[in-house]
CSV table of C-alpha atoms and ligand atoms in Angstrom, one decimal:
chain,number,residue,atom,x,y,z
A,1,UNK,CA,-20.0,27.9,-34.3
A,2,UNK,CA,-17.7,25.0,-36.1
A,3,UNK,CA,-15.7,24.9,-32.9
A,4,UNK,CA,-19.3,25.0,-30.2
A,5,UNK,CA,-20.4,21.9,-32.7
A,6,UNK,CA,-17.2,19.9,-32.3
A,7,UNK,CA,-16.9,20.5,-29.1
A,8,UNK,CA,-20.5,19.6,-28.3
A,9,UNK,CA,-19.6,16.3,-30.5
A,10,UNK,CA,-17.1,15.5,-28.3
A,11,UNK,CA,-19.3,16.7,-25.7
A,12,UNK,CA,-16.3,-21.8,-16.5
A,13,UNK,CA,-13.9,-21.7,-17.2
A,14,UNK,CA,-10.9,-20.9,-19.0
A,15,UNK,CA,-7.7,-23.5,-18.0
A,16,UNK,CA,-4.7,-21.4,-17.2
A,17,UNK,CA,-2.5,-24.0,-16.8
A,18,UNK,CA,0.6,-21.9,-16.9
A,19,UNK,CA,-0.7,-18.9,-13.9
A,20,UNK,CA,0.8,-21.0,-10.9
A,21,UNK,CA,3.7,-19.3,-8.5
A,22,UNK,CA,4.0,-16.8,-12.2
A,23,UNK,CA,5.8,-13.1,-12.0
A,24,UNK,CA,5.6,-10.3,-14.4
A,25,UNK,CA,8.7,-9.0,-11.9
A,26,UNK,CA,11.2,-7.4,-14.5
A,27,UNK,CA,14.0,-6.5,-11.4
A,28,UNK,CA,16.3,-4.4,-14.2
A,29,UNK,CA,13.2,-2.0,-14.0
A,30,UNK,CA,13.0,-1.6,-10.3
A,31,UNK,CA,14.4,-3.1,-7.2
A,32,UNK,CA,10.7,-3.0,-5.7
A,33,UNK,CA,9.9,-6.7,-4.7
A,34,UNK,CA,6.5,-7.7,-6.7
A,35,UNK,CA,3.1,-7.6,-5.1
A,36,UNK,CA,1.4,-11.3,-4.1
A,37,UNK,CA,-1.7,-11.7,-6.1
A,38,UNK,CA,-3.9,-14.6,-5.8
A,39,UNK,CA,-5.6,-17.0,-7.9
A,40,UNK,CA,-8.4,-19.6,-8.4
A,41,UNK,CA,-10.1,-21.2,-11.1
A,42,UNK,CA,-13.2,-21.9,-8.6
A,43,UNK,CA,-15.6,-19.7,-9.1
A,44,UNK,CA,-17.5,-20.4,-6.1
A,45,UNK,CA,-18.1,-18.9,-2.7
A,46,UNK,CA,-15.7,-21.7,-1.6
A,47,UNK,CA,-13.2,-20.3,-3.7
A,48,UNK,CA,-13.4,-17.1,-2.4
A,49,UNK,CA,-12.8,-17.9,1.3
A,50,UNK,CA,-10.2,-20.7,0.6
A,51,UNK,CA,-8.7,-17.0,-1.6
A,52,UNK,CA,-9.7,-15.1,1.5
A,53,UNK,CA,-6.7,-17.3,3.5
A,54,UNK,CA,-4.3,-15.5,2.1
A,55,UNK,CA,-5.4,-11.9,2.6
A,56,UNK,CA,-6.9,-12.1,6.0
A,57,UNK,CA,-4.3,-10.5,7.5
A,58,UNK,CA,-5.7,-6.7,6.6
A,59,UNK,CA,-8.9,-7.8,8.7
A,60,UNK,CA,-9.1,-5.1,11.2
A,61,UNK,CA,-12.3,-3.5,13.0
A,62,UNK,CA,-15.6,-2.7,11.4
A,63,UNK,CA,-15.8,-4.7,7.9
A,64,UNK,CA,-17.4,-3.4,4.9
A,65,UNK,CA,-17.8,-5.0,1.9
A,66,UNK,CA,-18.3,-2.7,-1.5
A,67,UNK,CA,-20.4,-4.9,-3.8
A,68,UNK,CA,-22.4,-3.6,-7.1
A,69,UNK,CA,-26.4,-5.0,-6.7
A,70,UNK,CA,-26.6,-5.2,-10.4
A,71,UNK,CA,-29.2,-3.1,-12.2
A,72,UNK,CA,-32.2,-4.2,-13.6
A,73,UNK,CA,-32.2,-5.9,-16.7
A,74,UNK,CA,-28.6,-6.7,-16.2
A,75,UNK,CA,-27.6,-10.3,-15.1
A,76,UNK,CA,-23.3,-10.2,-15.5
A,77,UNK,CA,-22.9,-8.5,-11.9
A,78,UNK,CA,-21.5,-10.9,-9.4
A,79,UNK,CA,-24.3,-13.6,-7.6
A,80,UNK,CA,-25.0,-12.3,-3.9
A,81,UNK,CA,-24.2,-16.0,-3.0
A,82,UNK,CA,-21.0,-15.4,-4.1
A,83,UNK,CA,-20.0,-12.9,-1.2
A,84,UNK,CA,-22.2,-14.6,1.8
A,85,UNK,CA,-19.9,-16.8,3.3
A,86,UNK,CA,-17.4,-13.9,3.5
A,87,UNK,CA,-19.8,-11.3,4.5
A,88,UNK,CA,-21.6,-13.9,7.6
A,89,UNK,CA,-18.0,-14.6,8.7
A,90,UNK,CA,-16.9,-11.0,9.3
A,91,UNK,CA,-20.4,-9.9,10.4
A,92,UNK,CA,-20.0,-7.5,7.3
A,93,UNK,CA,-21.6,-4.9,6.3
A,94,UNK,CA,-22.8,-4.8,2.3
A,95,UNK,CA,-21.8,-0.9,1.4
A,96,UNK,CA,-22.3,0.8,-2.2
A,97,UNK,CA,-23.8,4.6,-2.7
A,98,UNK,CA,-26.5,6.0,-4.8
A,99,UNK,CA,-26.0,6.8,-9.0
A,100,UNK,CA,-26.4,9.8,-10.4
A,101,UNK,CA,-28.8,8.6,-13.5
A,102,UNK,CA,-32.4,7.8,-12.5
A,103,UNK,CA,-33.2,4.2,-11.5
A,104,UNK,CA,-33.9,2.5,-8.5
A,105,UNK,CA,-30.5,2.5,-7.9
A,106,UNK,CA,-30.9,6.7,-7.3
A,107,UNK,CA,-32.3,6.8,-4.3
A,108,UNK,CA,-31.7,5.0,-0.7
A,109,UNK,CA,-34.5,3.0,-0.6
A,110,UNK,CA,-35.1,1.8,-3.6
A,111,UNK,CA,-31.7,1.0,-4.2
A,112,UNK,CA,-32.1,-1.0,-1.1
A,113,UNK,CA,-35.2,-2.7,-2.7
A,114,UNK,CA,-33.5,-3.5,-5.9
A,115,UNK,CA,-30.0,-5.5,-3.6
A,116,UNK,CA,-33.1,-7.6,-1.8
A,117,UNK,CA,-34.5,-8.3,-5.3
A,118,UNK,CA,-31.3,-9.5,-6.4
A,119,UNK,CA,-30.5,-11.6,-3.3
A,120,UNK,CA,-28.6,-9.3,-0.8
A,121,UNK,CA,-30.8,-10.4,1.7
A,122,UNK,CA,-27.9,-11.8,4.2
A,123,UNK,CA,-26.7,-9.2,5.8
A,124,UNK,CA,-27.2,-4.9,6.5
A,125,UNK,CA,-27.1,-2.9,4.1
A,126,UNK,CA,-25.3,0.7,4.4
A,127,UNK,CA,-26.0,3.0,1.1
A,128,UNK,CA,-22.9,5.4,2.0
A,129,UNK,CA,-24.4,8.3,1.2
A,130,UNK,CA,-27.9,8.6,2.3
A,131,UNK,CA,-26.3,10.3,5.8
A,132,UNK,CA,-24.4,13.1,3.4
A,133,UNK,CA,-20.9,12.9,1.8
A,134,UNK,CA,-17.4,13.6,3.0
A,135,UNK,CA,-14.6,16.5,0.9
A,136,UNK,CA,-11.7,14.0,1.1
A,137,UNK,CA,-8.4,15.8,0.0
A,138,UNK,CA,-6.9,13.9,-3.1
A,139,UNK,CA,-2.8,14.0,-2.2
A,140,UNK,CA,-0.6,14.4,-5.4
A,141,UNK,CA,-4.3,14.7,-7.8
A,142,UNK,CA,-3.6,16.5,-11.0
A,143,UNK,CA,-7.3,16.1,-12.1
A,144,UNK,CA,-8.8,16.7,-8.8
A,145,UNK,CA,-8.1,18.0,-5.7
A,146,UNK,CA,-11.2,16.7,-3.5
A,147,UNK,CA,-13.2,13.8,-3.5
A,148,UNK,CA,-16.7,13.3,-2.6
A,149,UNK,CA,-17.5,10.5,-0.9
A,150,UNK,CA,-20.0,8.8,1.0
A,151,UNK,CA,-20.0,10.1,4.2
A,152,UNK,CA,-20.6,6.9,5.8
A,153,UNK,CA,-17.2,5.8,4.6
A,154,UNK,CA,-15.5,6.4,7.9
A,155,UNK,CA,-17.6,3.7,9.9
A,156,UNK,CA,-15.6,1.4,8.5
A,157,UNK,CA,-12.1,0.0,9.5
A,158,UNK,CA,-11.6,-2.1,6.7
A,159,UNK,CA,-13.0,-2.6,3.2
A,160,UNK,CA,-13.2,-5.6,1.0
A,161,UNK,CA,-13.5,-4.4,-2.3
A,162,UNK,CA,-15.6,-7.2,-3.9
A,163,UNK,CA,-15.4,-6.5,-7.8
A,164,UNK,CA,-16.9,-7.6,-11.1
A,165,UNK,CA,-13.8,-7.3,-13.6
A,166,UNK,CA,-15.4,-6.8,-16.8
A,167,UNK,CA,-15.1,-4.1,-19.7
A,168,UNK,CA,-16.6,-0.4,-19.6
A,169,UNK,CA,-17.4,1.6,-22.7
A,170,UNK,CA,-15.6,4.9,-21.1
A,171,UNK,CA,-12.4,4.0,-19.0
A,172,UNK,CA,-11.5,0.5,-21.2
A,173,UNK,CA,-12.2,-2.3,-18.2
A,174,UNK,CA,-13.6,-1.7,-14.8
A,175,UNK,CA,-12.3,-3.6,-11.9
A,176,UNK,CA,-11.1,-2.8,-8.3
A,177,UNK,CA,-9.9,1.1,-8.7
A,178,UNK,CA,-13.4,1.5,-10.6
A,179,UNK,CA,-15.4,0.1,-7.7
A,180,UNK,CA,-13.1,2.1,-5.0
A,181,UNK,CA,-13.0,5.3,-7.0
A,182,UNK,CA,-17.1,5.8,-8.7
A,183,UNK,CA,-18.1,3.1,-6.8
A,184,UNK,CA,-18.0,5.0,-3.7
A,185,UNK,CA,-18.1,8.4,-4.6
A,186,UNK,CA,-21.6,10.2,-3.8
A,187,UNK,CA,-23.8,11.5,-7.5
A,188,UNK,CA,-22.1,14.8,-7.1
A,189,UNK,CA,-18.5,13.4,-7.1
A,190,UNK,CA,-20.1,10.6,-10.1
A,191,UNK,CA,-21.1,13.5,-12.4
A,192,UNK,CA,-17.8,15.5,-11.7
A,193,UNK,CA,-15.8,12.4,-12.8
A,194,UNK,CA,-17.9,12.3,-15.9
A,195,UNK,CA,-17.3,15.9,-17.0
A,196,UNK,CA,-13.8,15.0,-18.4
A,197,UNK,CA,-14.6,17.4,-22.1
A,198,UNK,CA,-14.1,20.6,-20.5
A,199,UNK,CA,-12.0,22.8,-22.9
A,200,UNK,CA,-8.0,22.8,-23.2
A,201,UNK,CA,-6.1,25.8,-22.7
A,202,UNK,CA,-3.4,27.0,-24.9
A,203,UNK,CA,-1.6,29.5,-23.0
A,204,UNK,CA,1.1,30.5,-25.3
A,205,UNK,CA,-1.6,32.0,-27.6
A,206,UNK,CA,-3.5,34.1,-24.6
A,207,UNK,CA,-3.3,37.7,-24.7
A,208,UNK,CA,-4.8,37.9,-21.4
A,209,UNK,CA,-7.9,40.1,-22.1
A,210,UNK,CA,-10.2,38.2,-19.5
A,211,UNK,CA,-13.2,37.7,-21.9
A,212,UNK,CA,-13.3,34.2,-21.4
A,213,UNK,CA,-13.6,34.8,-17.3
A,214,UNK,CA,-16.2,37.8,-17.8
A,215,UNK,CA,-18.4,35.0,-20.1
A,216,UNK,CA,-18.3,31.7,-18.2
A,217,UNK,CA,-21.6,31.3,-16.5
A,218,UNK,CA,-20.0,29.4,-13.8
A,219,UNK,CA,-16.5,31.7,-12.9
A,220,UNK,CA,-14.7,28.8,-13.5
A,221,UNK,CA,-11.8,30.8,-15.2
A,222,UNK,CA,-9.2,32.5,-13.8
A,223,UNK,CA,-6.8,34.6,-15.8
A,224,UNK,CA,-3.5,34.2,-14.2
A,225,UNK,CA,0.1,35.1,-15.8
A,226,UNK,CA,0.5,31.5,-17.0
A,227,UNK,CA,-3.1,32.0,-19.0
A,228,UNK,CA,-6.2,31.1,-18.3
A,229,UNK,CA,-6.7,27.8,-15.5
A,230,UNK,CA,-10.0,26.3,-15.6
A,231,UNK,CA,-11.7,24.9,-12.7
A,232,UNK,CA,-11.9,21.4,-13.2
A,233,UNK,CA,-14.9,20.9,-10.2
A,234,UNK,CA,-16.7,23.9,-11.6
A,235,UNK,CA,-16.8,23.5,-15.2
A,236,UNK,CA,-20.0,22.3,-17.0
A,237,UNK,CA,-18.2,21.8,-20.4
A,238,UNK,CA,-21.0,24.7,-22.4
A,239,UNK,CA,-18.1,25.2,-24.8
A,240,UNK,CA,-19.0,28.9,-24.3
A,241,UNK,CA,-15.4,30.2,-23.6
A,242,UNK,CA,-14.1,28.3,-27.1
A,243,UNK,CA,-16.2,30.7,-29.0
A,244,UNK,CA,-15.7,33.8,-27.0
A,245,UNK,CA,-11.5,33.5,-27.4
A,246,UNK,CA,-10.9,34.8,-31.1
A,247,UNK,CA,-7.4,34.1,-30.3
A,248,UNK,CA,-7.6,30.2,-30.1
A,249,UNK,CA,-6.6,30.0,-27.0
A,250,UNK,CA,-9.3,28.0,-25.7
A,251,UNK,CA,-9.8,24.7,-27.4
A,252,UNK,CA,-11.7,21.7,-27.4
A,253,UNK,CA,-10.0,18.3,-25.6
A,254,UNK,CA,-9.5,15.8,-27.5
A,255,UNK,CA,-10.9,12.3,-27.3
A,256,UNK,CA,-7.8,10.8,-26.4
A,257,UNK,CA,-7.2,13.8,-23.4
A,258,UNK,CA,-10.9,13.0,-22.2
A,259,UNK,CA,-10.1,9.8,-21.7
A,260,UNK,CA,-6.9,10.5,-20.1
A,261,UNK,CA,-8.2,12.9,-17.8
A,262,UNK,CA,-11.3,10.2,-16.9
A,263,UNK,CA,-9.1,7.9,-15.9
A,264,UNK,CA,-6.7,9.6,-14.0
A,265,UNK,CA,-10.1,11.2,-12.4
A,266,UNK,CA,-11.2,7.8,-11.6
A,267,UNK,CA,-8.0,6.4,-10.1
A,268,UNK,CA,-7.6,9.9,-7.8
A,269,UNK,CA,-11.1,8.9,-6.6
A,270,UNK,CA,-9.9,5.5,-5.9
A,271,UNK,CA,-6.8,6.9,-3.7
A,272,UNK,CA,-8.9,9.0,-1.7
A,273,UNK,CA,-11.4,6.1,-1.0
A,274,UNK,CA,-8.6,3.4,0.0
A,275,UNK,CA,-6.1,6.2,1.4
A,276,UNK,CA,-5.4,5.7,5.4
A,277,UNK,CA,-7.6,2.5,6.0
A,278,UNK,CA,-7.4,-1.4,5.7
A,279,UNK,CA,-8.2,-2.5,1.9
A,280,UNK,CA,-8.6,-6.3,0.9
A,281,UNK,CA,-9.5,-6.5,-3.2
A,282,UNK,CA,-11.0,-9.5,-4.8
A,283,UNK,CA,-11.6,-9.2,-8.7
A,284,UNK,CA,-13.6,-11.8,-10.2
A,285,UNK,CA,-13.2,-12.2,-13.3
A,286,UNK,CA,-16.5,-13.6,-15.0
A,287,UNK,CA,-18.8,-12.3,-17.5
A,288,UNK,CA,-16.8,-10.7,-19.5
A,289,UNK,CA,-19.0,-8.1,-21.1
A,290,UNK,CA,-17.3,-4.8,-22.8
A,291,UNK,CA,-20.1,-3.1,-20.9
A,292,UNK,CA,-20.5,-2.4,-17.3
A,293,UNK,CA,-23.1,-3.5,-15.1
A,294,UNK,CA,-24.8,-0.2,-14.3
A,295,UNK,CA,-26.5,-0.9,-17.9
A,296,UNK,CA,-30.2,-2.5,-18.0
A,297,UNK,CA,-29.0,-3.9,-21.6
A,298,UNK,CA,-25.5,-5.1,-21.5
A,299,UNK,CA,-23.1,-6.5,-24.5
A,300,UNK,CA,-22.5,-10.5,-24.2
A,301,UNK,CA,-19.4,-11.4,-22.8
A,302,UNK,CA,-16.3,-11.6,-25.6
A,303,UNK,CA,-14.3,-13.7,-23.4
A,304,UNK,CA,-15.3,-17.2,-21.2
A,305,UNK,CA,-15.2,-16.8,-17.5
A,306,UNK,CA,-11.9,-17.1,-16.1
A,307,UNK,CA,-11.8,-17.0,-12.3
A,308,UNK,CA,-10.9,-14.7,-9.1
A,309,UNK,CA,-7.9,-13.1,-7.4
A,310,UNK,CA,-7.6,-11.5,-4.1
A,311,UNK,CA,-4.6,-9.2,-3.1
A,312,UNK,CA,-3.8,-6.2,-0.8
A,313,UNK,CA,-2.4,-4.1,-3.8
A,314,UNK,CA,-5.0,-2.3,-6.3
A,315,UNK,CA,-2.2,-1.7,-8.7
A,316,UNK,CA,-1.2,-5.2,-8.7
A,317,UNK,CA,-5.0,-7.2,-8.8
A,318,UNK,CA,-5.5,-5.0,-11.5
A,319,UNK,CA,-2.6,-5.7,-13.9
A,320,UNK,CA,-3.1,-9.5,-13.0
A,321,UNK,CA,-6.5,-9.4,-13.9
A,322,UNK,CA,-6.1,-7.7,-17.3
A,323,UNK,CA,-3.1,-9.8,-18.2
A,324,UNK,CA,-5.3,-12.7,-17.4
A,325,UNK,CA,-7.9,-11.4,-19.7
A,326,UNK,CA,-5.7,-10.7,-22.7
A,327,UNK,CA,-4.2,-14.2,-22.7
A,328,UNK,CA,-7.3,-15.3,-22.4
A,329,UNK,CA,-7.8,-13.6,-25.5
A,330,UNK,CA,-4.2,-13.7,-26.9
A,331,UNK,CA,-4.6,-9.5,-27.2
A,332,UNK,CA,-2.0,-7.1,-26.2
A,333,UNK,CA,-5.6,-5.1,-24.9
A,334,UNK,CA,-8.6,-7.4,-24.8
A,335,UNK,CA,-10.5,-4.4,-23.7
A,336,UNK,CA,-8.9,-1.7,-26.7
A,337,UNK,CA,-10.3,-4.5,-29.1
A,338,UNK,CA,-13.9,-4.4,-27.7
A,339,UNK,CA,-14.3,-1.1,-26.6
A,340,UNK,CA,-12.0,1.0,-28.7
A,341,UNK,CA,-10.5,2.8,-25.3
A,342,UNK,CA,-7.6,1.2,-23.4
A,343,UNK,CA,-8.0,1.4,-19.9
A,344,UNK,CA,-4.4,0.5,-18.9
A,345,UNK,CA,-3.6,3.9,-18.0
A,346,UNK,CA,-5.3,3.2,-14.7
A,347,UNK,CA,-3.0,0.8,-13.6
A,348,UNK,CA,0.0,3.5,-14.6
A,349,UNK,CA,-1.0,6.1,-13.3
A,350,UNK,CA,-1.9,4.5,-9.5
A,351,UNK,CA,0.9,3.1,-9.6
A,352,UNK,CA,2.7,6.8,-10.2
A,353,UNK,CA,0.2,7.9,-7.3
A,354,UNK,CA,2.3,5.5,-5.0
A,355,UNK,CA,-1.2,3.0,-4.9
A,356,UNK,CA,0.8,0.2,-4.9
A,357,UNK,CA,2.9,-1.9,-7.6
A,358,UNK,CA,2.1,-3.0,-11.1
A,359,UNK,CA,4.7,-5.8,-10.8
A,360,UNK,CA,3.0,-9.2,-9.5
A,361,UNK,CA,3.2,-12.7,-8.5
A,362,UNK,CA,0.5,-14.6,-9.8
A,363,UNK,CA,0.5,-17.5,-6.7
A,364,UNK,CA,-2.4,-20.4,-8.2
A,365,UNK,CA,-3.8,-21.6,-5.1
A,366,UNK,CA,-5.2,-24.8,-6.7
A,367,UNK,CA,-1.6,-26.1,-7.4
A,368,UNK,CA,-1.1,-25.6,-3.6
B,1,LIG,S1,-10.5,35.1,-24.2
B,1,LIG,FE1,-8.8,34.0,-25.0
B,1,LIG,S2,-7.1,35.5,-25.1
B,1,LIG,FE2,-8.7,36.4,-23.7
B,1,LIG,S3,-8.0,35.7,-21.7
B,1,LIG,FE3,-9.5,34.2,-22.4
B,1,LIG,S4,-8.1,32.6,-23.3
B,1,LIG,FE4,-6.9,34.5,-23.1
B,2,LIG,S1,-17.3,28.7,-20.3
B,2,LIG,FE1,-16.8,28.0,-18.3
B,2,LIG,S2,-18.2,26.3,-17.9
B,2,LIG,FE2,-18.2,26.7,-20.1
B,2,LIG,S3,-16.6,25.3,-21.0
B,2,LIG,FE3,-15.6,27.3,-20.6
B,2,LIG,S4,-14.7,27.1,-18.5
B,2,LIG,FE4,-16.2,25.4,-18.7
């Protein structure tokens, strides 16, 4: 009962004078050139198509262009003027996918509602998933194997991934792999990546007597000659196996291995939303609250606004964009220190998945 309890417990602007033309290159590490990541402290629609310049090469086909419509009661998501210029230009397309939590933003047409309320008024509107969702394989995923996406995903040539940067209480920040990776995955693939507390296996203690597998009341275990393997897509985290195994074999996860395992989910979503097609990411880095956007009563920002960059490398926008933040903030983690969880493993791990390059050059377009 001790161990079904604990489990179940676990169950405008900021002057950076010194960002122009800078790398955090280190060539003793790796001869891999650095990733160009661009920069502006105008946090206008201006300043994103003057950033735009510089990434429009990736421009290929049918555009869409992932924003979040904010939820209500929450004002920190990015201003539909912001994107407009950029979006009439292309002749975009405004793309994001239902939540899993009730709110407007559940269900197609509502969520549609709520984007007019808030000023996405411009331009269509595809919710990806209101035509069904797509099984993606996940290449090289340790914590998944498939992705569920929107299904409308594939009318699309080339994303812009248009991105709030700002904290989030579970994976540390949230920026451009959050938006690629939850941000277009359908509810069902949003609750899987949520259900990171499912139990941890210690093989060497298995005897192999199968109770576990006979009482899961989803067969998500399978007894194998390595010890029990628990399917991570069909696991509901009920804990039940922890108190059937009198051998300890079956344990809960700890915090820290949760959030391992969310993030890593989160960033194999991302690679299997960006894999194969044209991606153009913009972070803007404004409102800085630890919270994310999805919630109707969000935290006040810890940090002043700071500005936007625009690359072709997730890996890369990413680490800019959190460097930016913790100088901003003169933190090794700005978002450790507000949200007890650091999300940098993120940017580690895609960049392990081959998503693109952690090294940068921060190029300051307004010293052009
Ligand atoms: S109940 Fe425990 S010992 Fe038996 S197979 Fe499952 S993990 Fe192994
Ligand atoms: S009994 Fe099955 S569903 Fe429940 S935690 Fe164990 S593996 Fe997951």
């Amino acid at each position: 009962m001790k161990k079904i309890l604990s489990f179940a417990l676990m169950a405008t602007a900021f002057i950076f004078s010194s960002c122009q033309n800078k790398s955090n290159d280190n060539t003793e590490e790796s001869n891999v050139p650095a990733s160009d990541v661009y920069f502006t402290e105008d946090i206008s629609p201006e300043g994103v198509m003057q950033l735009f310049e510089y990434v429009k090469e990736n421009v290929k086909g049918n555009v869409g262009i992932k924003v979040h419509f904010g939820e209500d009661g929450n004002t920190y998501f990015v201003p539909a003027t912001m994107v407009e210029p950029l979006c009439k230009a292309l002749d975009a397309t405004l793309i994001e996918t239902n939540v899993a939590y009730k709110g407007r933003r559940s269900e197609t047409d509502t969520h549609i509602e709520l984007a007019h309320d808030h000023g996405f008024t411009f331009a269509p509107i595809d919710i990806l998933d209101s035509e069904g969702e797509l099984e993606v394989p996940i290449e090289g995923g340790k914590q998944f194997k498939t992705a569920y996406l929107g299904k409308n995903i594939d009318k699309y040539e080339t994303i812009i991934y248009f991105t709030h940067f700002k904290g989030h209480g579970r994976s540390g920040f949230g920026g451009c792999i959050k938006n690629a990776s939850m941000g277009m995955a359908t509810p069902k693939g949003k609750r899987i990546m949520h259900t990171s507390d499912f139990p941890e296996v210690v093989a060497s203690k298995c005897t192999g007597c199968s109770a576990c597998s006979y009482d899961c009341p989803v067969n998500a275990i399978t007894i194998t000659d390595n010890g029990p393997v628990i399917d991570r897509e069909k696991c509901i985290g009920c804990g039940k196996c922890i108190s059937t195994c009198t051998f300890d074999a079956i344990q809960p996860a700890s915090d820290s291995l949760q959030t391992e395992r969310f993030l890593e989910g989160l960033v194999e979503y991302a690679k299997a939303a960006t894999q194969n097609r044209n991606n153009i990411y913009f972070n803007v880095v404004i409102n800085l609250s630890p919270t994310c956007d999805c919630g109707g009563h969000p935290e006040a920002p810890f940090c002043g606004n700071i500005g936007i960059l625009a690359s072709t490398d997730i890996v890369a926008i990413e680490a800019a964009a959190h460097d930016l933040v913790d100088k901003a903030t003169d933190s090794d983690d700005a978002f450790l220190k507000v949200n007890s969880v650091s999300g940098k493993h993120q940017i580690e791990y895609a960049e392990k998945l081959g998503m693109g390059n952690k090294k940068y050059n921060l190029i300051n377009i307004d010293k052009k």
